[in-house]
Amino acid sequence: MSVENIKSKQEIIKTFLSDMAKTASQHDFEKHMNLISKKVEVFGVPGFESISYDDWFKQCENEFSEKLIKAVSYENIDIIDSTESVIMFKTIEHIETKDKTQNATDVVIVITREDDGKWRVTQERILPTDELAQNKNYSLN
């Protein structure tokens, strides 16, 4: 991947994560759900085999209406693999709730530029702490 290509992908990711954090922190349900693909699958949530779009919709609908989330932020973005329309990266997601609980979660996220040109989450995997170092084994090929 060329330096320009890497910088371009990093800007796409930073803009995307900024939008995810902003919409969640501001409880903007409609804009937040527009960042989530209808085909999304989330893995690694304890007690669930996977989470679908409908599950994500219901959870956000409840959390946003109750204003349970105070702040969301992301750090340590590392691109794992990418094509022109798909980017896989790892990051650490920080969530602070209104009761001051703070969680940091290692995640691998796949965003895809869908037919309307908008980048959306199509896959997310929540990593156990000891697995983060191993995720270079993931590939889009």
Tab-separated table of C-alpha atoms in Angstrom:
chain	number	residue	atom	x	y	z
A	1	MET	CA	0.000	0.000	0.000
A	2	SER	CA	1.442	3.359	-0.985
A	3	VAL	CA	1.999	6.120	1.571
A	4	GLU	CA	-0.752	8.202	-0.090
A	5	ASN	CA	-3.120	5.242	-0.004
A	6	ILE	CA	-2.387	4.607	3.690
A	7	LYS	CA	-2.970	8.284	4.528
A	8	SER	CA	-6.215	8.261	2.546
A	9	LYS	CA	-7.442	5.121	4.362
A	10	GLN	CA	-6.443	6.618	7.717
A	11	GLU	CA	-8.460	9.766	6.946
A	12	ILE	CA	-11.496	7.669	5.983
A	13	ILE	CA	-11.201	5.732	9.257
A	14	LYS	CA	-10.681	8.868	11.387
A	15	THR	CA	-13.682	10.594	9.810
A	16	PHE	CA	-15.798	7.467	10.207
A	17	LEU	CA	-14.863	6.951	13.868
A	18	SER	CA	-15.366	10.646	14.592
A	19	ASP	CA	-18.893	10.350	13.186
A	20	MET	CA	-19.523	7.179	15.239
A	21	ALA	CA	-18.316	8.873	18.436
A	22	LYS	CA	-20.177	12.126	17.793
A	23	THR	CA	-23.521	10.509	16.954
A	24	ALA	CA	-23.312	8.170	19.972
A	25	SER	CA	-22.212	10.909	22.391
A	26	GLN	CA	-24.970	13.225	21.125
A	27	HIS	CA	-27.583	10.419	21.123
A	28	ASP	CA	-28.341	11.087	17.434
A	29	PHE	CA	-29.994	7.751	16.736
A	30	GLU	CA	-30.882	8.308	13.066
A	31	LYS	CA	-27.415	9.541	12.037
A	32	HIS	CA	-25.731	6.832	14.106
A	33	MET	CA	-27.737	4.033	12.502
A	34	ASN	CA	-26.889	5.468	9.063
A	35	LEU	CA	-23.276	4.476	9.848
A	36	ILE	CA	-24.282	0.841	10.365
A	37	SER	CA	-24.798	-1.516	7.426
A	38	LYS	CA	-28.025	-3.507	7.300
A	39	LYS	CA	-25.676	-6.500	6.766
A	40	VAL	CA	-23.615	-5.862	9.920
A	41	GLU	CA	-22.424	-8.729	12.080
A	42	VAL	CA	-20.804	-8.258	15.478
A	43	PHE	CA	-18.831	-11.078	17.070
A	44	GLY	CA	-17.264	-11.505	20.489
A	45	VAL	CA	-20.109	-10.135	22.614
A	46	PRO	CA	-20.291	-12.384	25.695
A	47	GLY	CA	-23.447	-14.476	25.691
A	48	PHE	CA	-24.207	-13.971	21.972
A	49	GLU	CA	-23.062	-15.895	18.915
A	50	SER	CA	-23.414	-12.715	16.862
A	51	ILE	CA	-25.261	-9.386	16.857
A	52	SER	CA	-27.263	-8.292	13.793
A	53	TYR	CA	-28.426	-4.897	12.552
A	54	ASP	CA	-31.778	-5.375	14.317
A	55	ASP	CA	-30.003	-6.150	17.606
A	56	TRP	CA	-27.763	-3.068	17.236
A	57	PHE	CA	-30.829	-0.958	16.364
A	58	LYS	CA	-32.714	-2.057	19.497
A	59	GLN	CA	-29.725	-1.554	21.788
A	60	CYS	CA	-28.980	1.947	20.445
A	61	GLU	CA	-32.648	2.895	20.482
A	62	ASN	CA	-32.749	2.108	24.210
A	63	GLU	CA	-29.326	3.561	25.123
A	64	PHE	CA	-29.874	6.775	23.158
A	65	SER	CA	-33.425	7.404	24.398
A	66	GLU	CA	-32.235	6.914	27.985
A	67	LYS	CA	-29.051	8.945	27.254
A	68	LEU	CA	-26.977	6.200	28.876
A	69	ILE	CA	-23.807	7.051	26.929
A	70	LYS	CA	-21.901	10.137	28.036
A	71	ALA	CA	-18.917	9.930	25.686
A	72	VAL	CA	-17.317	7.683	23.057
A	73	SER	CA	-13.802	7.946	21.671
A	74	TYR	CA	-11.296	5.837	19.757
A	75	GLU	CA	-7.504	5.532	19.848
A	76	ASN	CA	-4.644	3.506	18.383
A	77	ILE	CA	-5.968	2.965	14.872
A	78	ASP	CA	-4.044	0.313	12.958
A	79	ILE	CA	-5.015	-0.716	9.423
A	80	ILE	CA	-4.956	-4.504	9.083
A	81	ASP	CA	-6.001	-4.839	5.435
A	82	SER	CA	-7.902	-2.887	2.793
A	83	THR	CA	-9.223	-2.781	-0.733
A	84	GLU	CA	-10.740	0.169	-2.577
A	85	SER	CA	-14.125	-0.349	-0.908
A	86	VAL	CA	-13.353	-2.260	2.299
A	87	ILE	CA	-11.074	-1.329	5.196
A	88	MET	CA	-10.291	-3.602	8.148
A	89	PHE	CA	-8.644	-1.970	11.147
A	90	LYS	CA	-8.187	-2.393	14.857
A	91	THR	CA	-8.787	0.291	17.440
A	92	ILE	CA	-9.547	0.777	21.101
A	93	GLU	CA	-13.064	2.017	21.779
A	94	HIS	CA	-13.638	4.012	24.966
A	95	ILE	CA	-17.167	4.414	26.296
A	96	GLU	CA	-18.143	6.436	29.350
A	97	THR	CA	-21.693	6.017	30.619
A	98	LYS	CA	-23.813	8.558	32.459
A	99	ASP	CA	-23.129	6.708	35.735
A	100	LYS	CA	-19.375	7.358	35.155
A	101	THR	CA	-18.540	3.741	34.213
A	102	GLN	CA	-15.639	3.667	31.759
A	103	ASN	CA	-14.885	0.774	29.413
A	104	ALA	CA	-12.040	0.337	26.953
A	105	THR	CA	-12.529	-2.414	24.380
A	106	ASP	CA	-10.151	-3.705	21.718
A	107	VAL	CA	-12.070	-4.128	18.473
A	108	VAL	CA	-11.460	-5.071	14.865
A	109	ILE	CA	-13.843	-3.171	12.603
A	110	VAL	CA	-14.579	-3.652	8.917
A	111	ILE	CA	-16.107	-0.672	7.115
A	112	THR	CA	-17.393	-0.965	3.568
A	113	ARG	CA	-18.254	1.715	1.046
A	114	GLU	CA	-21.776	0.662	0.118
A	115	ASP	CA	-23.625	1.269	-3.154
A	116	ASP	CA	-24.707	4.779	-2.081
A	117	GLY	CA	-21.030	5.747	-1.526
A	118	LYS	CA	-21.368	5.869	2.286
A	119	TRP	CA	-18.896	4.032	4.536
A	120	ARG	CA	-20.665	1.777	7.055
A	121	VAL	CA	-19.687	-0.873	9.615
A	122	THR	CA	-20.224	-4.299	8.070
A	123	GLN	CA	-18.393	-6.314	10.709
A	124	GLU	CA	-17.054	-5.807	14.200
A	125	ARG	CA	-15.210	-8.232	16.416
A	126	ILE	CA	-14.689	-7.513	20.090
A	127	LEU	CA	-11.332	-8.930	21.086
A	128	PRO	CA	-10.348	-10.446	24.392
A	129	THR	CA	-7.322	-8.502	25.650
A	130	ASP	CA	-4.899	-11.384	24.995
A	131	GLU	CA	-6.085	-11.751	21.383
A	132	LEU	CA	-5.289	-8.202	20.238
A	133	ALA	CA	-1.668	-9.037	19.426
A	134	GLN	CA	-2.759	-11.959	17.235
A	135	ASN	CA	-5.205	-10.106	14.947
A	136	LYS	CA	-2.644	-9.491	12.195
A	137	ASN	CA	-3.761	-12.939	11.010
A	138	TYR	CA	-7.014	-11.428	9.672
A	139	SER	CA	-7.169	-10.727	5.954
A	140	LEU	CA	-9.722	-9.538	3.416
A	141	ASN	CA	-8.441	-12.068	0.847
